[in-house]
CSV table of C-alpha atoms (C1' of nucleotides) in Angstrom, one decimal:
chain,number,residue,atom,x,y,z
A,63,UNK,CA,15.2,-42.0,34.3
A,64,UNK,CA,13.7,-43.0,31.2
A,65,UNK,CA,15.1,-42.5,27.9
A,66,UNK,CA,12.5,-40.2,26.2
A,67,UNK,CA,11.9,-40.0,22.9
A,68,UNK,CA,14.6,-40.3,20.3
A,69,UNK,CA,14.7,-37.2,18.5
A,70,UNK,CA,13.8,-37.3,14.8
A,71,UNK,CA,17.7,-36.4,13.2
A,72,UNK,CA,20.2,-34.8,14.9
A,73,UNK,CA,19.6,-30.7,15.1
A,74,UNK,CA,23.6,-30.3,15.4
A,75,UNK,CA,23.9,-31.8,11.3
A,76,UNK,CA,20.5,-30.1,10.4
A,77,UNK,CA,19.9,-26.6,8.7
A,78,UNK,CA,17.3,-25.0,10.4
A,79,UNK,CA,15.4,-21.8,10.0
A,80,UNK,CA,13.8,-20.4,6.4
A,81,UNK,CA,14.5,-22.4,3.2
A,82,UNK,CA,16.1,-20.8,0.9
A,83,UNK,CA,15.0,-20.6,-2.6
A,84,UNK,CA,17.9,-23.0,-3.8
A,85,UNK,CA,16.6,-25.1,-1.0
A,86,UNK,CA,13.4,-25.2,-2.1
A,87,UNK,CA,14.5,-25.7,-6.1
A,88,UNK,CA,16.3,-28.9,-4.9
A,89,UNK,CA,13.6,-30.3,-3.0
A,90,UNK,CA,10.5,-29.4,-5.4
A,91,UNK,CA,12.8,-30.9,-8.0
A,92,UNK,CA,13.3,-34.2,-6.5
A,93,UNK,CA,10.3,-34.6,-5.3
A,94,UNK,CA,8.9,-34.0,-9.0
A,95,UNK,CA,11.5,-36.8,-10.4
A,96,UNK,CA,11.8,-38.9,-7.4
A,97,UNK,CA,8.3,-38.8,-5.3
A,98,UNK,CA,8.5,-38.4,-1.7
A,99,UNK,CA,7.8,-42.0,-0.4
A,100,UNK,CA,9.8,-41.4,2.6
A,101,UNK,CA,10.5,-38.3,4.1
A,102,UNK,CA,13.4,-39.7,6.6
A,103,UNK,CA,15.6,-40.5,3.7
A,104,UNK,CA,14.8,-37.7,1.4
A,105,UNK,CA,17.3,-34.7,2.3
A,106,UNK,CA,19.9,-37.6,2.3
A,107,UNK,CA,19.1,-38.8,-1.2
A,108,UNK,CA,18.1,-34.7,-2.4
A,109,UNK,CA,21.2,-33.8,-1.1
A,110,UNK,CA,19.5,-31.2,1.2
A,111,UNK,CA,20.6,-30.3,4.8
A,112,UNK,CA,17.3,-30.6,6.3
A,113,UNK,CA,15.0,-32.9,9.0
A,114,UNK,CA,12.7,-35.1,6.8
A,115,UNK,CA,10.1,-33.4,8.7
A,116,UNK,CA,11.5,-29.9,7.9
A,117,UNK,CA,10.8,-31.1,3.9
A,118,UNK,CA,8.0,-33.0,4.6
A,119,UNK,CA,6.3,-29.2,6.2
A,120,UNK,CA,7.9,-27.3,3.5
A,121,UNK,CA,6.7,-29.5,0.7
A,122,UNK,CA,3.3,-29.6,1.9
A,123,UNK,CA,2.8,-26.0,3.4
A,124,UNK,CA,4.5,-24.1,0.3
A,125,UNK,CA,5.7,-25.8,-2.3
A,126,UNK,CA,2.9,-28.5,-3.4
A,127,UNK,CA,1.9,-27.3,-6.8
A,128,UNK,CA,-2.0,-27.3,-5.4
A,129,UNK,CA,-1.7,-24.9,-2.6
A,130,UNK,CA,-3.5,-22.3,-3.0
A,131,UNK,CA,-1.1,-18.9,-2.0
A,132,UNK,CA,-2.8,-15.1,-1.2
A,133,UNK,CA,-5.7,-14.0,1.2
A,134,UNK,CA,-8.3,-15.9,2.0
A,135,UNK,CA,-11.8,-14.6,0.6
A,136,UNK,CA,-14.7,-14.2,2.8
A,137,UNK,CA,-16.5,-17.1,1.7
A,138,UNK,CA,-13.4,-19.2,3.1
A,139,UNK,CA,-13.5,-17.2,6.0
A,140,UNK,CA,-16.9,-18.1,6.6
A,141,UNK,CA,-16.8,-21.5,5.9
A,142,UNK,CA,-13.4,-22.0,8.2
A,143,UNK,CA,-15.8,-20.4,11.1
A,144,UNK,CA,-18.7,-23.0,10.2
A,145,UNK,CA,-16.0,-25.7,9.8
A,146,UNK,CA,-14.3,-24.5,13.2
A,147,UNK,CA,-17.4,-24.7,15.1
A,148,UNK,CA,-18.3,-28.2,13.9
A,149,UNK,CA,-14.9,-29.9,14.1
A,150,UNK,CA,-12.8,-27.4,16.5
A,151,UNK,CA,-9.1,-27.7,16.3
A,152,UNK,CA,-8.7,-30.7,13.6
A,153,UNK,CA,-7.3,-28.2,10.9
A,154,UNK,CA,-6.5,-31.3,9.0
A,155,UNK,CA,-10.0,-31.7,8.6
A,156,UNK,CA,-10.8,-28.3,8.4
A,157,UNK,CA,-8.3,-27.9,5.5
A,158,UNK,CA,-9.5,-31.1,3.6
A,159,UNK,CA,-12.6,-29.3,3.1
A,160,UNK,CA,-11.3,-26.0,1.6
A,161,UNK,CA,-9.5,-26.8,-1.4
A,162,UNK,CA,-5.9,-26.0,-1.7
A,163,UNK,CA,-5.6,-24.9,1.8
A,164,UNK,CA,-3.3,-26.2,4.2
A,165,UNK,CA,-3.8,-27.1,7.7
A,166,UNK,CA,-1.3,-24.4,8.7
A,167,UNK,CA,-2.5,-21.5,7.2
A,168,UNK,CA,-6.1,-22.0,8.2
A,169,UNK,CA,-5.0,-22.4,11.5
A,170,UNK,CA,-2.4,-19.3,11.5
A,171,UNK,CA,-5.8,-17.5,10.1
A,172,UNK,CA,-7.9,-18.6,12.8
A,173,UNK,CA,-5.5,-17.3,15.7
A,174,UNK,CA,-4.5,-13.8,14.2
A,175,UNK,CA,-7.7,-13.0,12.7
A,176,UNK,CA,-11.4,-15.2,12.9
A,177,UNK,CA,-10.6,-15.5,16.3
A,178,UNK,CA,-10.6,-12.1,17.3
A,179,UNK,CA,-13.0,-11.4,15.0
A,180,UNK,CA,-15.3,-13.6,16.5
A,181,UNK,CA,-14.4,-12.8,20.4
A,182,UNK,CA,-14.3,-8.9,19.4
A,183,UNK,CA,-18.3,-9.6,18.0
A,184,UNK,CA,-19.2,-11.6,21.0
A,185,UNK,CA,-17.3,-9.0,23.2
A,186,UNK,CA,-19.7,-6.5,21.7
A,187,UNK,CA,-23.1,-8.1,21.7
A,188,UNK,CA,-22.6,-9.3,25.3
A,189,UNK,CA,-21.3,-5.6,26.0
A,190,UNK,CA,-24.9,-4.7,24.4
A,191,UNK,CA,-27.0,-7.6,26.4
A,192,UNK,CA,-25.0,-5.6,29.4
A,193,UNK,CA,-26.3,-1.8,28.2
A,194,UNK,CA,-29.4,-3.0,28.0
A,195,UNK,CA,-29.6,-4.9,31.2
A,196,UNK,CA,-28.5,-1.8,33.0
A,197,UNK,CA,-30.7,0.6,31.0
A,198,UNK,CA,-33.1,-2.0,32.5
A,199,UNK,CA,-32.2,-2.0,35.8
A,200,UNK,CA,-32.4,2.1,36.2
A,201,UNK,CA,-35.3,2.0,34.5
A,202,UNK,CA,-37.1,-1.1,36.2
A,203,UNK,CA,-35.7,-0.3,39.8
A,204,UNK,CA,-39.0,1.2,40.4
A,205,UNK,CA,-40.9,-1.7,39.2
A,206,UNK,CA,-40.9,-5.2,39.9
A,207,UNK,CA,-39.8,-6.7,36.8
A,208,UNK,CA,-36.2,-8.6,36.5
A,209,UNK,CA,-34.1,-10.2,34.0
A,210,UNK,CA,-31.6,-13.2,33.6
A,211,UNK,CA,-28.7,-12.5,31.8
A,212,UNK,CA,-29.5,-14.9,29.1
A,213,UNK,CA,-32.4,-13.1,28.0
A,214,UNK,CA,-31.9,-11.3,24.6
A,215,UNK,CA,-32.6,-7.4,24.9
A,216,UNK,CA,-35.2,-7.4,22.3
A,217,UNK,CA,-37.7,-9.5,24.8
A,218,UNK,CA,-36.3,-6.7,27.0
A,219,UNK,CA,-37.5,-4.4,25.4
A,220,UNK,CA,-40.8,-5.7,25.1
A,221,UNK,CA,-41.1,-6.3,28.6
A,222,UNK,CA,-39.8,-2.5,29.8
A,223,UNK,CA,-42.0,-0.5,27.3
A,224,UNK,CA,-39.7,2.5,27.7
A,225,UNK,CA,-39.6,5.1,24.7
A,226,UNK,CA,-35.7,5.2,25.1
A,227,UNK,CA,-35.0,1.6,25.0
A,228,UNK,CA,-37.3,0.7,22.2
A,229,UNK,CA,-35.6,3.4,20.0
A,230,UNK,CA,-32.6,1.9,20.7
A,231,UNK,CA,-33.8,-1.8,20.1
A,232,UNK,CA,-34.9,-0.6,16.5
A,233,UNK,CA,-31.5,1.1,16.4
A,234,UNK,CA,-29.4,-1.9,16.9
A,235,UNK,CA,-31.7,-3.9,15.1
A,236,UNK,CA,-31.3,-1.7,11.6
A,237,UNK,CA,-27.4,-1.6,12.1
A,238,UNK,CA,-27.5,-5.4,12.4
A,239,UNK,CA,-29.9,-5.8,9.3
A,240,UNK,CA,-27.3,-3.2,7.7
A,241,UNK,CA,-24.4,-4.9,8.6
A,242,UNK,CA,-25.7,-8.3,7.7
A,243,UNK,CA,-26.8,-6.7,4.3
A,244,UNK,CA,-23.7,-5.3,3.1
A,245,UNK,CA,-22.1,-8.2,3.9
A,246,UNK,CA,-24.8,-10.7,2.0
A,247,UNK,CA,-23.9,-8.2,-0.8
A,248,UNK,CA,-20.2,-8.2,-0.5
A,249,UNK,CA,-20.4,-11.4,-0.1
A,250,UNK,CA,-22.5,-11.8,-3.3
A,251,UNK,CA,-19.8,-9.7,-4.6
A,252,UNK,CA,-17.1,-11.8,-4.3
A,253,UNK,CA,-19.2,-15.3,-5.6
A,254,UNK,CA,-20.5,-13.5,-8.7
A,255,UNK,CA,-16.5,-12.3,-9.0
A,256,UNK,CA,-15.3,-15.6,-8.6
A,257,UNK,CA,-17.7,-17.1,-10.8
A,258,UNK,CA,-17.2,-15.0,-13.4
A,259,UNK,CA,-13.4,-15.6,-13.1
A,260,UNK,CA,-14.2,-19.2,-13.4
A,261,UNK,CA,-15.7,-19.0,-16.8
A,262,UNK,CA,-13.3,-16.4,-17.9
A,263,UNK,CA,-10.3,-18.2,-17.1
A,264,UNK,CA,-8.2,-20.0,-14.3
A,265,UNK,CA,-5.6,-17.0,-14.6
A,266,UNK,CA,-7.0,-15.4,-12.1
A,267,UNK,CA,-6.7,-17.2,-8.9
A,268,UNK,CA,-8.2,-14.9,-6.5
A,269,UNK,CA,-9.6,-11.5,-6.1
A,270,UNK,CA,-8.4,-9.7,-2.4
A,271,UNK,CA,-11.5,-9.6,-1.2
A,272,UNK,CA,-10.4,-7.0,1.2
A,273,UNK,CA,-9.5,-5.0,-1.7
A,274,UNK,CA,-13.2,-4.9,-3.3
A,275,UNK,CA,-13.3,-1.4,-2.7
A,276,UNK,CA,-10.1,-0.4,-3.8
A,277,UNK,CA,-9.1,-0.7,-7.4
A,278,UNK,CA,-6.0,-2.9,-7.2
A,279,UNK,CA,-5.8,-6.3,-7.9
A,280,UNK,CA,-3.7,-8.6,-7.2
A,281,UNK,CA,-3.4,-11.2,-10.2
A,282,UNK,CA,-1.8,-14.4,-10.2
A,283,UNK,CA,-1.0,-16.6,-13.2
A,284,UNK,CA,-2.3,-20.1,-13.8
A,285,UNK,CA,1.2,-21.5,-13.1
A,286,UNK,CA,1.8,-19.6,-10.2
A,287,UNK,CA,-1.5,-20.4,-8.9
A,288,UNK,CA,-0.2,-24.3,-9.5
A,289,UNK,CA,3.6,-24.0,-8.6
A,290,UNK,CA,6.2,-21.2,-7.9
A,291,UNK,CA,8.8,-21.4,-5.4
A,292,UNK,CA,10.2,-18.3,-6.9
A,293,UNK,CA,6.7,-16.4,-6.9
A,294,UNK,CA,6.7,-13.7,-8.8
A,295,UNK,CA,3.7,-11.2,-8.7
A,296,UNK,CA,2.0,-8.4,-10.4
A,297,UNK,CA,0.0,-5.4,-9.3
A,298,UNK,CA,-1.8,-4.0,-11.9
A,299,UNK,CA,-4.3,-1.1,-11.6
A,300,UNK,CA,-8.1,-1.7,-12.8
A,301,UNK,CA,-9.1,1.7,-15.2
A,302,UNK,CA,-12.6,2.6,-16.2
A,303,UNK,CA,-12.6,0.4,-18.5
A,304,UNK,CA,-11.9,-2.6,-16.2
A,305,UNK,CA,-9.0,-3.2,-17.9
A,306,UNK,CA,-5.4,-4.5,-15.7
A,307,UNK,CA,-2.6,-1.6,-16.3
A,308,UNK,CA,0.7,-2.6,-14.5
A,309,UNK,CA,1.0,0.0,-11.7
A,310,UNK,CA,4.2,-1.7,-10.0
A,311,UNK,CA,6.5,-4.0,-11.9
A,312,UNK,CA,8.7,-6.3,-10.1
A,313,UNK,CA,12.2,-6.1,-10.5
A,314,UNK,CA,12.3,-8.7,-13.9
A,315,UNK,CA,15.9,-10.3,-12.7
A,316,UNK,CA,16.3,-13.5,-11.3
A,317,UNK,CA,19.4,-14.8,-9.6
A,318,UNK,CA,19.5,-18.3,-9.7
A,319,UNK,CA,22.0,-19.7,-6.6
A,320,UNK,CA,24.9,-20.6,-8.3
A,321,UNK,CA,25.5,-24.3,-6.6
A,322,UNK,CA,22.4,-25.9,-8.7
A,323,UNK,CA,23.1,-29.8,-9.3
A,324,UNK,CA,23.8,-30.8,-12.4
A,325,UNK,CA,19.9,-31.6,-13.6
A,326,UNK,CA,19.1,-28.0,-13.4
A,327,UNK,CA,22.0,-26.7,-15.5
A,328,UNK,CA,21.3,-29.0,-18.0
A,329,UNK,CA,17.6,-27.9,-18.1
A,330,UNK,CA,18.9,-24.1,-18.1
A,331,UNK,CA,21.4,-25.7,-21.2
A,332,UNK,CA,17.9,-27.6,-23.3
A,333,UNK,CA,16.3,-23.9,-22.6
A,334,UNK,CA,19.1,-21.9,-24.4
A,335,UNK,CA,19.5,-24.2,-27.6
A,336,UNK,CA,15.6,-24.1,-27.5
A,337,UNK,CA,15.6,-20.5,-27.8
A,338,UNK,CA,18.6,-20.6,-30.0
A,339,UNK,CA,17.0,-23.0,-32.4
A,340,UNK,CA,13.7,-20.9,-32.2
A,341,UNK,CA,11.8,-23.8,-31.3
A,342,UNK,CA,7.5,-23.1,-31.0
A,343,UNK,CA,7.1,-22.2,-27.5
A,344,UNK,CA,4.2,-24.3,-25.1
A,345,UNK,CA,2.0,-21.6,-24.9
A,346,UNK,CA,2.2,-19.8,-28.1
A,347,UNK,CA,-1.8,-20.3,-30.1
A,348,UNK,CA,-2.1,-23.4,-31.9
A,349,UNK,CA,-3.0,-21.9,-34.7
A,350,UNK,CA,0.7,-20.0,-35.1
A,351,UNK,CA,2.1,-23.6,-35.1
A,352,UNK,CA,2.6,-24.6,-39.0
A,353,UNK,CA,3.0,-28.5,-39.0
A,354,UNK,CA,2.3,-29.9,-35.8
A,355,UNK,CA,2.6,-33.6,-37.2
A,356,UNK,CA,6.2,-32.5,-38.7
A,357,UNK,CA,7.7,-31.4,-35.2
A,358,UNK,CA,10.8,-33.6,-34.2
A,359,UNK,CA,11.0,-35.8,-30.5
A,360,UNK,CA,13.6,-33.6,-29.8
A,361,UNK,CA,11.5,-30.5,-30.1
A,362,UNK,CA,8.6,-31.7,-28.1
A,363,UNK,CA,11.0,-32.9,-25.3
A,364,UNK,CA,12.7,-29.6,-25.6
A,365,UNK,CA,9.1,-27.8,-25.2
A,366,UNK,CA,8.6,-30.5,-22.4
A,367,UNK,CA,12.0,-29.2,-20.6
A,368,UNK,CA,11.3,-25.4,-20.8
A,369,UNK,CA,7.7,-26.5,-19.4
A,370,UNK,CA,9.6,-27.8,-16.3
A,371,UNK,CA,12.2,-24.7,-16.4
A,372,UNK,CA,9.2,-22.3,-16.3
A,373,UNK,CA,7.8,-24.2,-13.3
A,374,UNK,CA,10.9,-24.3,-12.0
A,375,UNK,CA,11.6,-20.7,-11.6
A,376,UNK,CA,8.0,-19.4,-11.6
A,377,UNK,CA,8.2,-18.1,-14.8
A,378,UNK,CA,5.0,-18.2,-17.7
A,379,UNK,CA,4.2,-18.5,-20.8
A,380,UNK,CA,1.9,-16.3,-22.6
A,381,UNK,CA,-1.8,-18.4,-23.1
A,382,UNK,CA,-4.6,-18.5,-25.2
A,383,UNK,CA,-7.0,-18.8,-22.1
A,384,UNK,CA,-6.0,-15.9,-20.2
A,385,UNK,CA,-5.9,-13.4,-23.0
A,386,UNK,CA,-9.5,-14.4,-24.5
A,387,UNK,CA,-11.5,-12.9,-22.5
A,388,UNK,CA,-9.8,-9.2,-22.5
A,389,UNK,CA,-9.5,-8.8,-19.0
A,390,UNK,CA,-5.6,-9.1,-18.5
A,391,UNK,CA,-2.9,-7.0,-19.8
A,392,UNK,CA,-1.7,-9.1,-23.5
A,393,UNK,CA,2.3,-8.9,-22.0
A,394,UNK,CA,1.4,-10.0,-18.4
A,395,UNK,CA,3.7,-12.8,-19.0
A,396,UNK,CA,7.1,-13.2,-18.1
A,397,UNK,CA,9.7,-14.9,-20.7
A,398,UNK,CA,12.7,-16.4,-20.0
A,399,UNK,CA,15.6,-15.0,-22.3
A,400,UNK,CA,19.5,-16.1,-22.2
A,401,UNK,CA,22.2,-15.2,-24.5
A,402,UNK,CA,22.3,-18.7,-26.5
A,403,UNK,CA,25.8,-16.7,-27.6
A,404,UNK,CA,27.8,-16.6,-24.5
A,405,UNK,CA,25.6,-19.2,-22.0
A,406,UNK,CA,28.0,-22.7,-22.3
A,407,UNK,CA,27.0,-25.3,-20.0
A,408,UNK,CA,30.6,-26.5,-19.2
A,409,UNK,CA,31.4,-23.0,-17.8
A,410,UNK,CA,28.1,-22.9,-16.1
A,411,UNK,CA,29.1,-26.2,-14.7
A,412,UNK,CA,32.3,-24.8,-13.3
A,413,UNK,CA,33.0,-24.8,-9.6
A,414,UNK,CA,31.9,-21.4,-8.6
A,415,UNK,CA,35.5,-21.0,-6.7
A,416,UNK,CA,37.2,-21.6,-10.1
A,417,UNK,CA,35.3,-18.8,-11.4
A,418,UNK,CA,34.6,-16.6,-7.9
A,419,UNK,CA,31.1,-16.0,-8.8
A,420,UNK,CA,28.1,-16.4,-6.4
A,421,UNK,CA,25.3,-16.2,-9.1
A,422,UNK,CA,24.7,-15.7,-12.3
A,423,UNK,CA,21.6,-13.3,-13.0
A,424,UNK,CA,18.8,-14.6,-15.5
A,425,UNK,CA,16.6,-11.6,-17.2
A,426,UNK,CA,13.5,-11.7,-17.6
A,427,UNK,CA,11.9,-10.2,-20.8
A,428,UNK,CA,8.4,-8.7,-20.7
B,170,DA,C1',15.4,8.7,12.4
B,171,DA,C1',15.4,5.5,16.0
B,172,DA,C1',13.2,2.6,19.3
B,173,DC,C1',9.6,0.0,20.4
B,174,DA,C1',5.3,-2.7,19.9
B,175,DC,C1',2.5,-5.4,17.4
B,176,DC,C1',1.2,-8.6,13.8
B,177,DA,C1',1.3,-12.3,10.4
B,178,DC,C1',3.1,-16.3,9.0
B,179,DA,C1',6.6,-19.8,8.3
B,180,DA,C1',8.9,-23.2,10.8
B,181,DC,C1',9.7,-26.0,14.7
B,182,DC,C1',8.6,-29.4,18.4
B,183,DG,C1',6.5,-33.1,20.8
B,184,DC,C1',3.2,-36.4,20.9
B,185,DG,C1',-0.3,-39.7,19.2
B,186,DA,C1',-1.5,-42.6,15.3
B,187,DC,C1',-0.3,-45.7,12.0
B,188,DT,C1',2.2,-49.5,9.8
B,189,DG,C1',5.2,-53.3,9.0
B,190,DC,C1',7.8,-56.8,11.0
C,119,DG,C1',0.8,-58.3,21.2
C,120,DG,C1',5.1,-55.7,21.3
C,121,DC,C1',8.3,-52.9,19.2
C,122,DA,C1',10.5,-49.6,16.2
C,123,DG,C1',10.2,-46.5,12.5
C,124,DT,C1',7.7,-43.1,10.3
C,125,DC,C1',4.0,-39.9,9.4
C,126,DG,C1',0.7,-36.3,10.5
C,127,DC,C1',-1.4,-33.2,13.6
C,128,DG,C1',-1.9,-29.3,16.6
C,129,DG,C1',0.4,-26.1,19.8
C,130,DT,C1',4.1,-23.0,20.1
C,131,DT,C1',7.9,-20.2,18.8
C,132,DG,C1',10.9,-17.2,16.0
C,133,DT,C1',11.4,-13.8,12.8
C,134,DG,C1',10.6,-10.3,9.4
C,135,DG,C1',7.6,-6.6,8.2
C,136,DT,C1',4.8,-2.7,9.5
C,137,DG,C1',2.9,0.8,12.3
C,138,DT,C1',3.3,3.9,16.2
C,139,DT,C1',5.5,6.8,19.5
DNA sequence: AAACACCACAACCGCGACTGC
DNA sequence: GGCAGTCGCGGTTGTGGTGTT
């Protein structure tokens, strides 16, 4: 008996299962400090109970600031078909040619829905070829004439001049040039909507194309769009005016897991006394800021800390960019707010036995 | 309301490819 | 060239959510 293969860590030491969003705090935060140059020794050096690999899938699946999260438009749709068809199953490849797609989630797409899609149309134009063919063969058993099953039923129905069958023909032939239409046009739809979102601004990552009809929206903000392991979403409601009103807001608390390493409290810490000290805010229009030239290192590396916190914890900061062009909601963005008063690191830095608490709870101000 | 079926997607697993020694 | 360690890919599984009976 052979030994096999050595099996990449041992399961019995490893968590396994869905990351939690501590989990995923620790390992986007190292990787942003520390790189990932090798995935074997990272949960050992990030302090994480995880397979390299486990990180490695997490990292690259969810957590990479590029990928691109929400339904995928019928344009990508289309193009993972074109792509499938020319490459088959390398959804490596596949994905390196739709931007911020991962290999997973085009493939997950393929198998629960193109694929279906595409056997369910086959299914029903080769159900078609077959209604025709025996239209043909009742009609044709007096004559002579027969058919291979490859031929289309159009030639059919040139060759069985039958009243029946040719009204049928030009049937199927103006639901296809319907069907093909209305998806040109939706299809339209969706290019004109994303380019106008392009000029506009990046804010808006993605329009459910699904949800064309309806009048929700699903709106992302830019830095969810490039990084949120806590993502935090709002529906908002498009009125006659084609303005965004919130029609469902999320629940504006965040509990941060109560074992963060030390990095991470310190960061929560910078954010407090920058808040305290009522430090200009990245975010806020250049033109409210006074004295650019006059503002201290210490400011600018606070500013550069509550940059990180609001990665960190999905949160944003109100932009020019997304509020020039009118088209979303002026308070769409979330602010982090903590009592400068009562938040003290050196508590906060407490085991949580010493002080029995599980989490402390972060609001979120809109 | 409960049980069940189905679906979507995140995560896991095994293997081949790649790289450095 | 052989070997060991690591990475990346593609197939598969597990699980939570949702719809149906």
């Amino acid at each position: 008996m052979g030994k096999g293969r050595a099996p990449c860590c041992d399961k019995t030491q490893v968590k396994r299962g869905p990351w939690s969003p501590e989990e995923d705090l620790k390992l986007t935060a190292f990787i942003q400090k520390n790189g990932h140059e090798n995935w074997r020794s990272l949960p050992k050096q990030s302090g994480l109970l995880r397979c390299g690999k486990s990180c490695r899938l997490r990292w690259i699946n969810y957590l990479r600031p590029d990928v691109k999260r929400g339904n995928f438009t019928i344009q990508e749709e289309e193009a993972i078909i074109r792509l499938h068809k020319e490459f088959g199953n390398k959804w490596s490849k596949i994905a390196s040619c739709l931007s911020g797609r991962t290999d997973n989630e085009i493939k997950n797409v393929w198998n629960t829905h193109l694929k279906k899609r595409l056997s369910f149309k086959n299914s029903e134009s080769s159900e078609n070829i077959s209604k025709h063919e025996s239209s043909i063969t009742s009609s044709s058993s007096s004559s002579s004439s027969s058919l291979s099953s490859n031929e289309a039923p159009n030639i059919a129905a040139k060759t069985i001049p039958s009243n029946e069958l040719n009204e049928q023909a030009t049937l199927e032939t103006m639901n296809d040039k319907i069907e093909q239409d209305s998806e040109k046009q939706i299809s339209n739809e969706v290019i004109s909507i994303t380019e106008d979102q392009k000029e506009l601004s990046t804010s808006l990552s993605f329009v459910e194309s699904n949800n064309l009809n309806s009048s929700n929206i699903v709106v992302f903000t830019p830095e969810q769009q490039l990084f949120s392991p806590l993502t935090y979403l709002e529906l908002y409601d498009v009125d006659n005016n084609n303005t965004l009103q919130e029609i469902d807001k999320p629940n504006h608390l965040n509990e941060i897991p109560w074992d963060l390493d030390d990095d991470l409290w310190k960061m929560i810490d910078n954010f407090v006394s920058l808040q305290s000290n009522e430090v200009q805010l990245e975010g806020v229009p250049s033109n409210q800021i006074q004295d650019p030239i006059q503002e201290s290192v210490q400011d600018v590396e606070t500013m550069k800390w509550s940059h990180e916190f609001d990665n960190m914890f999905g949160l944003v900061g109100e932009t020019n960019e997304s509020n020039n062009d009118g088209f979303l909601p002026k308070n769409y963005a979330a602010e982090l707010r903590v009592d400068p008063q009562t938040f003290d690191l050196d508590v906060m830095e407490r085991s949580e036995s010493e002080l029995d608490l599980s989490y402390i709870q972060l609001w979120l101000m809109t």
